[in-house]
Short mmCIF file of C-alpha atoms and ligand atoms in Angstrom, two decimals:
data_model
loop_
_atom_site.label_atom_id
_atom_site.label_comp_id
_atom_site.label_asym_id
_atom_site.label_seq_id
_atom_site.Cartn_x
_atom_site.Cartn_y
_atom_site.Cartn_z
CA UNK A 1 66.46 78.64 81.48
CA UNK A 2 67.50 82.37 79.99
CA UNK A 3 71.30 82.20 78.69
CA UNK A 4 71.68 85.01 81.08
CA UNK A 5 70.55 83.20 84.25
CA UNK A 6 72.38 80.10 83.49
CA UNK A 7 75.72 82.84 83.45
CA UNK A 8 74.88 84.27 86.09
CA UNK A 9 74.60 80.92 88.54
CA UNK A 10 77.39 79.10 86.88
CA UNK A 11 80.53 78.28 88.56
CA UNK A 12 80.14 78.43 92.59
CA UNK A 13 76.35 79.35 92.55
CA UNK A 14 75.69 75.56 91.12
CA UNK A 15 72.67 75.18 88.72
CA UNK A 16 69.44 77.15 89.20
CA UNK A 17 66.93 75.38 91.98
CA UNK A 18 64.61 73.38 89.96
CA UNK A 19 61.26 74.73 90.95
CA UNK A 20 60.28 71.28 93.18
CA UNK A 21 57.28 72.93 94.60
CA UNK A 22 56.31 72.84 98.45
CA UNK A 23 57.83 69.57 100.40
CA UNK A 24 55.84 67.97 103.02
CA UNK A 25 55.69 69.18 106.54
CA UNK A 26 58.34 67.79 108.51
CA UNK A 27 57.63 65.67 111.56
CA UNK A 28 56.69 67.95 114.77
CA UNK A 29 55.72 64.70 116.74
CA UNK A 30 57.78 65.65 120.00
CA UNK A 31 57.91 69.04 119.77
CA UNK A 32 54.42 69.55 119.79
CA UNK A 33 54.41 66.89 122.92
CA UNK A 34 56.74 69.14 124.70
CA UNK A 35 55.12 72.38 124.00
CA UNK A 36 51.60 71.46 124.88
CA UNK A 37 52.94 70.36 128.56
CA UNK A 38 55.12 73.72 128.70
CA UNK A 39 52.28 75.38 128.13
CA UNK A 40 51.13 74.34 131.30
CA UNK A 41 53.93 75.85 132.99
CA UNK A 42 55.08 78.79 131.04
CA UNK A 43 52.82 81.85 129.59
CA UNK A 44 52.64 81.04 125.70
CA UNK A 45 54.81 77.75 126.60
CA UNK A 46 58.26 79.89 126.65
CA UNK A 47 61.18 82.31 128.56
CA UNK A 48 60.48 84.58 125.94
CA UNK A 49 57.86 85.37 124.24
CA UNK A 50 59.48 85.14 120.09
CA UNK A 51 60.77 81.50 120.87
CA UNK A 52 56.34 80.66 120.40
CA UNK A 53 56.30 80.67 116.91
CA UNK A 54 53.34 83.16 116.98
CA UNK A 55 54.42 84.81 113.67
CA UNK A 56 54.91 81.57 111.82
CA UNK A 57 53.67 78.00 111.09
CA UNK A 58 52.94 75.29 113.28
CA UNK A 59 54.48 74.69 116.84
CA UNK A 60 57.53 76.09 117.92
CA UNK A 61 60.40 73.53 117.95
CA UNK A 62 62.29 72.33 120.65
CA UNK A 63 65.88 71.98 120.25
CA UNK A 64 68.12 69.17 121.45
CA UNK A 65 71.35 69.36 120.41
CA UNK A 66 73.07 71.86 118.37
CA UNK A 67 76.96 71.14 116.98
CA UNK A 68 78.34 73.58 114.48
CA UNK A 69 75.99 75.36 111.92
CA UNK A 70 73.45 72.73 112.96
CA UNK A 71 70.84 72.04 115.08
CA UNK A 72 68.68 68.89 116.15
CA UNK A 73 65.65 69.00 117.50
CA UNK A 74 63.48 66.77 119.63
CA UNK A 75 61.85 64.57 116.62
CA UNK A 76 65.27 64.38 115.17
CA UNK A 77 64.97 66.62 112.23
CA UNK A 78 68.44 68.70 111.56
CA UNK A 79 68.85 72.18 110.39
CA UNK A 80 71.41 74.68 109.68
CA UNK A 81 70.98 77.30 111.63
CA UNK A 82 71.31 81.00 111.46
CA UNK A 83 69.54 81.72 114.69
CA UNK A 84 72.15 81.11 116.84
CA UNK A 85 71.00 81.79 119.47
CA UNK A 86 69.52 85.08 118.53
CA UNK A 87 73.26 86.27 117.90
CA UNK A 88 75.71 85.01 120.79
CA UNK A 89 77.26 82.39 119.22
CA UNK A 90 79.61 83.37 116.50
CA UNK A 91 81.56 80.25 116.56
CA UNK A 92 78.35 78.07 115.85
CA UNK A 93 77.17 75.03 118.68
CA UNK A 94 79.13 74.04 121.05
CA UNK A 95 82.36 75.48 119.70
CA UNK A 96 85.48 72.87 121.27
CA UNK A 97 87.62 75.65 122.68
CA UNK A 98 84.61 77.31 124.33
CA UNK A 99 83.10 73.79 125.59
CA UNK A 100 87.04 72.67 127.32
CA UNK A 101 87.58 76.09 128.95
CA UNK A 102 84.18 76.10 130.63
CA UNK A 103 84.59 72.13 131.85
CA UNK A 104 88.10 73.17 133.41
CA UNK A 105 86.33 76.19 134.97
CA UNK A 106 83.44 74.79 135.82
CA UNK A 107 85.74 72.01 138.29
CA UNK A 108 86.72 74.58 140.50
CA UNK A 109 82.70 75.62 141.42
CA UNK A 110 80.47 77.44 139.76
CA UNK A 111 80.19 80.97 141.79
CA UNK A 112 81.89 82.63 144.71
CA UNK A 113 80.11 85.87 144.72
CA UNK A 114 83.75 87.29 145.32
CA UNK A 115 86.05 88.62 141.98
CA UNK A 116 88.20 85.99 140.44
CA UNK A 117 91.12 86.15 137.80
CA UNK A 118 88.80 85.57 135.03
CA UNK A 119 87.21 88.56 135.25
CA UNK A 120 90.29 90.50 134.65
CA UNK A 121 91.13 87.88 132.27
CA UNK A 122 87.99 88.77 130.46
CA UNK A 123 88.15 92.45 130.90
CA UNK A 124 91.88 93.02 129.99
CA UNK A 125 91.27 91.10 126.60
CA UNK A 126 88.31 93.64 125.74
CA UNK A 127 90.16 97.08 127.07
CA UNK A 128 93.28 95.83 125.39
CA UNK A 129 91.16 95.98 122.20
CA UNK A 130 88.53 98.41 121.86
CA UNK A 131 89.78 102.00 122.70
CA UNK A 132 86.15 102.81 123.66
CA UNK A 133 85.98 101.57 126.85
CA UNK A 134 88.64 102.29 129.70
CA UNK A 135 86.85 100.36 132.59
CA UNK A 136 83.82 98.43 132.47
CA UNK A 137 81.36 96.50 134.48
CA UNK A 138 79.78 92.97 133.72
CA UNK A 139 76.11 92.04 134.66
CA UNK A 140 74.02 88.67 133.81
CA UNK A 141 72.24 89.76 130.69
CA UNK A 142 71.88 93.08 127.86
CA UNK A 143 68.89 94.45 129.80
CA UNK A 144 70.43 94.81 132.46
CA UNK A 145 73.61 96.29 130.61
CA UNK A 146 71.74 99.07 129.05
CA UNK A 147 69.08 99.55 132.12
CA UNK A 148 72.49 100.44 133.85
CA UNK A 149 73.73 102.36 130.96
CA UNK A 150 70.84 104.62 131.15
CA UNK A 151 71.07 104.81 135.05
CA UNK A 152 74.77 106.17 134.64
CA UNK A 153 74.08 108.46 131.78
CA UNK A 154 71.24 110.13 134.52
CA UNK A 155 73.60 109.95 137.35
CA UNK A 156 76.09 111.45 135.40
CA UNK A 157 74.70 114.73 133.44
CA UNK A 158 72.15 114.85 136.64
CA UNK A 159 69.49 115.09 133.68
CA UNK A 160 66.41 112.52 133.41
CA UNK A 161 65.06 112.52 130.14
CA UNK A 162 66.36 109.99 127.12
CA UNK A 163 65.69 109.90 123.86
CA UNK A 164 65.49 106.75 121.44
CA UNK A 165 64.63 105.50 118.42
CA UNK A 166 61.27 103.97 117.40
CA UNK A 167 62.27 100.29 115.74
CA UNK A 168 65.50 100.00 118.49
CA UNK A 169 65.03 97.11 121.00
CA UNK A 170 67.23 97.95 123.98
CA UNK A 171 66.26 94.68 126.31
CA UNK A 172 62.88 94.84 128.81
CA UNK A 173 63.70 97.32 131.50
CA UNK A 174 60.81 99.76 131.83
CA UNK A 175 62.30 102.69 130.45
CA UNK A 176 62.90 101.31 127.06
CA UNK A 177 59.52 99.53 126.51
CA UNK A 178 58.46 102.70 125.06
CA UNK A 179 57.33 103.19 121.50
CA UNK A 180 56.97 106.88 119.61
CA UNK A 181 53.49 108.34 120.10
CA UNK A 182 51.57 110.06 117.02
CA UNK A 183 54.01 113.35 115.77
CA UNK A 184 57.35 114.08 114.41
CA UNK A 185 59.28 114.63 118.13
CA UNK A 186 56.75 112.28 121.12
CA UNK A 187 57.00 111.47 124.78
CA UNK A 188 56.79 107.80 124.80
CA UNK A 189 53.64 105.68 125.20
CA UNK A 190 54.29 102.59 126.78
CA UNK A 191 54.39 99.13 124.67
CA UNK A 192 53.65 97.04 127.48
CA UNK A 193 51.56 97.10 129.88
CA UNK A 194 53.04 97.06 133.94
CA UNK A 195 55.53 100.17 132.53
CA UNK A 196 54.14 103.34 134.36
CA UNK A 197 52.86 106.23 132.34
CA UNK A 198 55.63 108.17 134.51
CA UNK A 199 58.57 106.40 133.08
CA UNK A 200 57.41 106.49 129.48
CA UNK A 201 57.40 110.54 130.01
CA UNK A 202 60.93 110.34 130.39
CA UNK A 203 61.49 108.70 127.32
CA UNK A 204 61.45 110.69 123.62
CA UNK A 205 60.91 108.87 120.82
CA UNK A 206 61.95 109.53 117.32
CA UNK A 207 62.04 107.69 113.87
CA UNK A 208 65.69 106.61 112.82
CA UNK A 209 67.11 108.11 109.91
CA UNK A 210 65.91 111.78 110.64
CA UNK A 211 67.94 114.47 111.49
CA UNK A 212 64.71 116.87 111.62
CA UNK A 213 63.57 114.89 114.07
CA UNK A 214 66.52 114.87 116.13
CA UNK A 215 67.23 118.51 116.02
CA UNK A 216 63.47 119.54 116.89
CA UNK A 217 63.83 116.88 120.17
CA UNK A 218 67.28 118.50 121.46
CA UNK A 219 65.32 122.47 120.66
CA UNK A 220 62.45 121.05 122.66
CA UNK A 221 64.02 119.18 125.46
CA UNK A 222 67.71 121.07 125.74
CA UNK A 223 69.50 120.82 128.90
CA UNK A 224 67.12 118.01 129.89
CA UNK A 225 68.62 115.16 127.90
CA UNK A 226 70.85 112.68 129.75
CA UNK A 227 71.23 110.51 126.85
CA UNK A 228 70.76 109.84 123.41
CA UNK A 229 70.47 105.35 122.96
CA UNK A 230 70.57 103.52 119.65
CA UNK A 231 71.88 100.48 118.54
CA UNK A 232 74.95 99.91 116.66
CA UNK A 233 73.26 99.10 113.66
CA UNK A 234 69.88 98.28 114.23
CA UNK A 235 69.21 94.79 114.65
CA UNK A 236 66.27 93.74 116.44
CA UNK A 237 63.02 95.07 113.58
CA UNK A 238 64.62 94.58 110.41
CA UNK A 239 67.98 95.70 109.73
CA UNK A 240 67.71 99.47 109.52
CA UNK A 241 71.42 100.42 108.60
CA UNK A 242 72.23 104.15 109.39
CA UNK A 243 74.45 106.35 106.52
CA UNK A 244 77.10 107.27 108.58
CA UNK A 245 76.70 111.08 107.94
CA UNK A 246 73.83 110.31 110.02
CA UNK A 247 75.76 108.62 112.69
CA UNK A 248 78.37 111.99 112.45
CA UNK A 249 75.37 114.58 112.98
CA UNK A 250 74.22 112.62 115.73
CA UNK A 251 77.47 112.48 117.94
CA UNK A 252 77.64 116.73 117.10
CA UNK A 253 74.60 117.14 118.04
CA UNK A 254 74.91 114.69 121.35
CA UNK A 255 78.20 117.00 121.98
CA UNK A 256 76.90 120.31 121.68
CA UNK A 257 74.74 119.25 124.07
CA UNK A 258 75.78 117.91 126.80
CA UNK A 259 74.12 114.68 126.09
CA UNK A 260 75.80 111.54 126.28
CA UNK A 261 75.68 108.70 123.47
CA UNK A 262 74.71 105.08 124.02
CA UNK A 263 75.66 102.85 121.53
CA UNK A 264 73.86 99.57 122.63
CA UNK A 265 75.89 97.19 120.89
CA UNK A 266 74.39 93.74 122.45
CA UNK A 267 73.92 92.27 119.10
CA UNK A 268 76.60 94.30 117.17
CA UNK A 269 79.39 94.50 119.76
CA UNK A 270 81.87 91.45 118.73
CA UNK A 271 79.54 90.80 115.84
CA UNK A 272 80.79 93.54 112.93
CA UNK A 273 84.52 93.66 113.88
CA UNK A 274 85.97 93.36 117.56
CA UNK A 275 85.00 96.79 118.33
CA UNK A 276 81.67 96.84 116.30
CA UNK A 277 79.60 99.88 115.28
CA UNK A 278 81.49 102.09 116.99
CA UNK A 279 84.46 100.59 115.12
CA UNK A 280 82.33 100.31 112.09
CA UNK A 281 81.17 104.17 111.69
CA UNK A 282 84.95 104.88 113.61
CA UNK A 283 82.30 106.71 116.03
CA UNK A 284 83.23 108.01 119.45
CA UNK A 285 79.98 107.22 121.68
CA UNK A 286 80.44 108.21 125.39
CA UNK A 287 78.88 104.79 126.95
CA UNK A 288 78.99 101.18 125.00
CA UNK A 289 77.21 98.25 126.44
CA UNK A 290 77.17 94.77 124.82
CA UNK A 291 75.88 91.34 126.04
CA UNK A 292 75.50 88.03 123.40
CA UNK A 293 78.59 87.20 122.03
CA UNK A 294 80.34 88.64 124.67
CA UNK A 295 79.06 84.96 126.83
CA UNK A 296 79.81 82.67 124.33
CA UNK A 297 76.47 81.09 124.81
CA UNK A 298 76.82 81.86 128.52
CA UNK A 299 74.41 85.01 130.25
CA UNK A 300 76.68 87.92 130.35
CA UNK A 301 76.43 91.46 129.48
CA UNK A 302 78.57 94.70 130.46
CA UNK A 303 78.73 98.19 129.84
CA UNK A 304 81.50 100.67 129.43
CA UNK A 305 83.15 103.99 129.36
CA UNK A 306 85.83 106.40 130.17
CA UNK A 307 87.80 105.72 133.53
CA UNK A 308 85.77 109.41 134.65
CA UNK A 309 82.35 108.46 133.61
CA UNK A 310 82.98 104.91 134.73
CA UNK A 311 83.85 106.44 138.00
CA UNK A 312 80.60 107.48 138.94
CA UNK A 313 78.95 103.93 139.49
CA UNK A 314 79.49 102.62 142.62
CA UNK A 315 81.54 101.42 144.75
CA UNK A 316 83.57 104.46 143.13
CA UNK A 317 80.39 106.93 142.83
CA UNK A 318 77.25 107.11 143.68
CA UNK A 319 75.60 105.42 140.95
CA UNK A 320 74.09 101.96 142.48
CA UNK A 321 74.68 98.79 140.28
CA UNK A 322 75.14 94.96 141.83
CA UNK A 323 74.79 90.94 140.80
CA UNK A 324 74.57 88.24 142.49
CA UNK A 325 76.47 86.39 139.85
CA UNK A 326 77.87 89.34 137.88
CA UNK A 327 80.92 88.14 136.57
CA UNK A 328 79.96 84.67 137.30
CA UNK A 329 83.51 82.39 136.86
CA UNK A 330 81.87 79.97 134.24
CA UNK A 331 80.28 82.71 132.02
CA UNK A 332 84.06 84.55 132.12
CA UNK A 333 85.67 81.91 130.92
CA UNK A 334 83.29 81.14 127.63
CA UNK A 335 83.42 84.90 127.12
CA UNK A 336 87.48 84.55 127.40
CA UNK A 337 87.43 81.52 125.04
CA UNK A 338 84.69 82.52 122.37
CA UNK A 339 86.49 86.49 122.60
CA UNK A 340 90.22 84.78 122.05
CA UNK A 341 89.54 83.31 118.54
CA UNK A 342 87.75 86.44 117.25
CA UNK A 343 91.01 88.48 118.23
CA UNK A 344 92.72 85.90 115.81
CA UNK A 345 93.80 87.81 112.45
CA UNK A 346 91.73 87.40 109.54
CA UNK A 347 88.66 86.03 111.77
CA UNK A 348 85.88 88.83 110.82
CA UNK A 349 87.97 89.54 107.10
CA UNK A 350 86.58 85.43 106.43
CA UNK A 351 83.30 85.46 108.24
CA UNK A 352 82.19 88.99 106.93
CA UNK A 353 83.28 87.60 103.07
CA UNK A 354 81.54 84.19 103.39
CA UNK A 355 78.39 86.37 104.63
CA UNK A 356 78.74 88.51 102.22
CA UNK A 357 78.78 86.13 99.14
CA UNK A 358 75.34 84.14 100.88
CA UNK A 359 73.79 87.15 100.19
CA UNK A 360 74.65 88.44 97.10
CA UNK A 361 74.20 85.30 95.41
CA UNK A 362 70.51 85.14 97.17
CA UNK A 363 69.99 88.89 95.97
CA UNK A 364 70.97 87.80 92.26
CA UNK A 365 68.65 85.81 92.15
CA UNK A 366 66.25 87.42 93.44
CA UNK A 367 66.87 90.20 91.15
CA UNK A 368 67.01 88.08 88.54
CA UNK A 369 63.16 86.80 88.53
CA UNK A 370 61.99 90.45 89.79
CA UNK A 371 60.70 88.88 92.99
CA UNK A 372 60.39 91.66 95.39
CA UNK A 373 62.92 90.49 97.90
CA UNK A 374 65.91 92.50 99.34
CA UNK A 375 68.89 90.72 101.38
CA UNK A 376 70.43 93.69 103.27
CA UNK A 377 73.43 92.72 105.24
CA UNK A 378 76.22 93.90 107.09
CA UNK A 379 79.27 92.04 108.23
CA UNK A 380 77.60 88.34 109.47
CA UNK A 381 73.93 89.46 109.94
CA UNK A 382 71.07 89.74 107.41
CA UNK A 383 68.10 90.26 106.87
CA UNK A 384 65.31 89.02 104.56
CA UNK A 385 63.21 91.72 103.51
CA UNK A 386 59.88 91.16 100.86
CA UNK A 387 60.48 95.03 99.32
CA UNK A 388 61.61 96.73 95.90
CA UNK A 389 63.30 99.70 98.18
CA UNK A 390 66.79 99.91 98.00
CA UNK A 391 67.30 100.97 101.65
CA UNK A 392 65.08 100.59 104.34
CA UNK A 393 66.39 103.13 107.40
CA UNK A 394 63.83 103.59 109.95
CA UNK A 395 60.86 101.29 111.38
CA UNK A 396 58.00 103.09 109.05
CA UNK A 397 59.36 101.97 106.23
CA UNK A 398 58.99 98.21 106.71
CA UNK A 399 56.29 96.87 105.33
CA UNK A 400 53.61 94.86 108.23
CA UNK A 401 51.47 92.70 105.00
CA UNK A 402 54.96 91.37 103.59
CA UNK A 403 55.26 89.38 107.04
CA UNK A 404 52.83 86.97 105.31
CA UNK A 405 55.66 86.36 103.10
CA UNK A 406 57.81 85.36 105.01
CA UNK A 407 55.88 82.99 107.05
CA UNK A 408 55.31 80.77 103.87
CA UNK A 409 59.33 81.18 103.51
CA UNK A 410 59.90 79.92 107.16
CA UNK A 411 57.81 76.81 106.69
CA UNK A 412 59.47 75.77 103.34
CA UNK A 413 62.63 76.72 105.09
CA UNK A 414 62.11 74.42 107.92
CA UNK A 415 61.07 71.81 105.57
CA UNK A 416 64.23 72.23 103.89
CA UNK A 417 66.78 72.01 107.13
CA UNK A 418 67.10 75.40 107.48
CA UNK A 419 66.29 77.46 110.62
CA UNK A 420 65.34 81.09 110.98
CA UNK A 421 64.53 82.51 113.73
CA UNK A 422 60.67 82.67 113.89
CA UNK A 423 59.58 85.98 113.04
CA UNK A 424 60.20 88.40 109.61
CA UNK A 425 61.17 91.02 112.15
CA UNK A 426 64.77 89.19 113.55
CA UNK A 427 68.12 89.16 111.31
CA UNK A 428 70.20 86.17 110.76
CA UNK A 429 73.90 85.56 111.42
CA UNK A 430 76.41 83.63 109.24
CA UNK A 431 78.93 81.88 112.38
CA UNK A 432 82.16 80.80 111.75
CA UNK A 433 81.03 77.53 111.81
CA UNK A 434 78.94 77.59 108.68
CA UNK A 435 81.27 76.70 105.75
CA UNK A 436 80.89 77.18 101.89
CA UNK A 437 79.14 73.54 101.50
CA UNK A 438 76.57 74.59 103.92
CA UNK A 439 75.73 77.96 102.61
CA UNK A 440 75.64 76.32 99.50
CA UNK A 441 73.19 73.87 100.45
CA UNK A 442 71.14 77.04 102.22
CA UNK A 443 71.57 79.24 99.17
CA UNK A 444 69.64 76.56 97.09
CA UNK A 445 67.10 76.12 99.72
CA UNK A 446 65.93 79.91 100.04
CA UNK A 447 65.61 79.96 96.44
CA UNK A 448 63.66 77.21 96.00
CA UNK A 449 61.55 79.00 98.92
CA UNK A 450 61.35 82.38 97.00
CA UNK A 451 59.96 80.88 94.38
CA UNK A 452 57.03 79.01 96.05
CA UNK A 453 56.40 82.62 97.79
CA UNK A 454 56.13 84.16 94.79
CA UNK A 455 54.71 81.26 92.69
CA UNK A 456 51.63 83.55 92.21
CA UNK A 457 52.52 87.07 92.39
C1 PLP B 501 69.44 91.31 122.76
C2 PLP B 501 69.53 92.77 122.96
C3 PLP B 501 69.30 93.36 124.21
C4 PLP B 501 68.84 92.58 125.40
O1 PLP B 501 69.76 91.62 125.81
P1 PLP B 501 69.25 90.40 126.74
O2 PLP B 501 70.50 89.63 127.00
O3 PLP B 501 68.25 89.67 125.90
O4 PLP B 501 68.66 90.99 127.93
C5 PLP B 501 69.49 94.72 124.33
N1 PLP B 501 69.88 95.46 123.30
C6 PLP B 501 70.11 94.94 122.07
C7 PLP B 501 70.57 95.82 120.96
C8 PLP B 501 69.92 93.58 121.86
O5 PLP B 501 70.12 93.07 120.66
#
């Protein structure tokens, strides 16, 4: 081992991963039992379409238990996980305080259809601490958070068209499965089929990153922009993080406008501080909707804005929104619980550090055998990207043939107790949960993996 290296991972980082090659395939006895008979019930054998394991090895894995940073799945095999739940639980499994509060709830009945304490419970802790929203309104999921968003922002300015971002993932409603068409400044083309051609028109799509871009869409389109939608940071293809001069330029330009800001903070809302991008970039948008941590493991979205925007929905306005079990009693109080112990001081200051550390010591590594790997992170998410660039900003720039990569990662990850969510597209997220011994123990594991991926480069 170079002097240097041994330096570099003495102390905390432990000793450097000896090279053990790839282990054996863990046991998938169950899981593939399961699958094959959900297949008979479900398209692909899921809810949603990711959970299949298309993009990596073998048969997706059916979980059992989860407790902590760990999960168990059906043959028994245990994992740490940085899945969580694709970013709603921030606490790790089954957090205690979360798990009580939702018991006690949960013996009173599970839905009235009528408002409860809770909600105000639930929406008094979040006003109380984000000075971006002055009411708000909860629905069952993020899709239907920003598919409301969007609705307002048109009900509001009385304008139709939006404009995103190619490489932003705004949830399934039909006006945000849209991807950019060839040129600089498109209409949308649809990326699924079942979303009218129509709907797509109404949609601009732009690469992140570009303020070219963005100031030939508002010369084209002026006056017919309702909205403006991107993610806090984005989250859901890579992690594209935005300079904030960027973020600046795009709230002027919004402004000047007329045109309102989303800032679609489902993933990043709760996740990068209490008030999240917004509080990140100490950006004003106009309209903030957020969903995942915001349950705490239960379905729960909800968007908000200024008391006068706000007051154009209905029963207020004329802007139709409803659920059934909007602000559904159970789902309040995990939300109430899970939101309670991130308002406690030093909670993101000792996440966002531990985070932090798992990835620098993975990048030194990395850095240190050459391997063409980047860790970019912010606050508790990551991402895992096989690049040399130092910054990868918009969708273009990510790199389709280093997926390969990271499928032989996943599998030696797997086979080494640790769980990723099954695609080189998705970030991770450190929880509370996951303490030094663990990341530890994962540290070791994804080098290990990095150097069977690039045993032969
Ligand atoms: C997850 C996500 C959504 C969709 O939320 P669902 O609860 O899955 O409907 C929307 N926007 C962003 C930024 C997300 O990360």
């Amino acid at each position: 081992m170079l002097e240097s290296l041994k330096k570099m991972f003495s102390g905390n980082e432990g000793d450097m991963p000896v090279n053990t090659g790839s282990k054996p395939d863990i046991s998938r006895e169950k899981s593939k039992e399961l699958y094959e008979k959900a297949k008979t019930y479900f398209p692909g054998g899921v809810n949603s379409p990711v959970r299949a394991f298309k993009s990596v090895y073998g048969t997706p894995l059916f979980i059992q238990k989860g407790d902590g940073c760990f999960v168990w799945d059906a043959d028994g095999n245990q994992f740490i996980d940085f899945c969580g739940s694709w970013g709603p639980l921030i606490l790790g499994h089954n957090p205690t305080k979360v798990r009580e509060k939702v018991i006690e709830t949960m013996q009173n009945g599970m839905s009235f259809g009528a408002p409860t304490a809770l909600e105000n419970e639930l929406a008094e802790l979040i006003i109380k601490n984000n000075k971006h929203v002055e009411k708000i309104r909860f629905t069952s999921s993020g899709t239907e958070a920003v598919m409301s968003a969007i609705r307002l922002a048109r009900g509001y300015t009385k304008r139709d068209k939006i404009l995103k971002f190619e490489g932003c993932y705004h949830g399934h409603s039909d006006s945000l499965l849209v991807k950019a068409g060839s040129g600089l400044v498109t209409f949308g083309e649809t990326s699924s089929l079942g979303v009218p051609k129509s709907f797509a028109e109404e949609t601009i799509v732009i690469p992140l990153n570009d303020t070219d871009a963005l100031t030939q869409a508002f010369a084209q389109f002026k006056d017919q922009l309702a909205a403006v939608i991107i993610e806090g940071i984005p989250a859901n293809n890579g992690l594209l993080i935005q300079d904030p001069a960027y973020i600046e330029f795009l709230q002027k330009i919004c402004k000047d406008n007329g045109t309102l800001l989303i800032f679609d903070e489902v993933i990043t809302g709760f996740r990068l501080g209490f008030e999240g991008a917004a509080g990140y970039y100490n950006a004003k948008p106009d309209i903030v909707t957020y969903g995942k941590i915001l349950g705490g493991g239960l379905p729960v979205g909800m968007y908000g804005a200024s008391a006068e925007i706000m007051g154009h929905i209905s029963p207020d306005g004329g802007v139709y929104q409803a659920g059934t079990l909007s602000g559904n009693p159970v789902a309040m109080a995990a939300g109430i619980a899970q939101l309670t112990e991130l308002l406690k001081s030093g909670f993101y200051k000792e996440l966002n550090a531990k985070a932090t550390e798992f990835a620098e010591g993975i990048q030194r590594f990395a850095t240190a055998r050459s391997y063409k790997f980047k860790v970019f992170h912010v606050g508790s998410i990551f991402w895992f990207a096989f690049t040399d660039k130092d910054k990868i900003q918009c969708a273009e720039d990510i790199d389709a043939a280093s997926m390969e990569k990271f499928k032989i990662m996943h599998r030696e990850l797997l086979n080494r107790g640790i769980y990723l969510g099954p695609s080189g597209y998705e970030v991770g997220f450190v929880s509370a949960a996951h303490t030094k011994i663990e990341l530890e123990k994962a540290k070791r594991a994804i080098l290990e993996a990095l150097d069977i991926v690039f045993r032969n480069k």
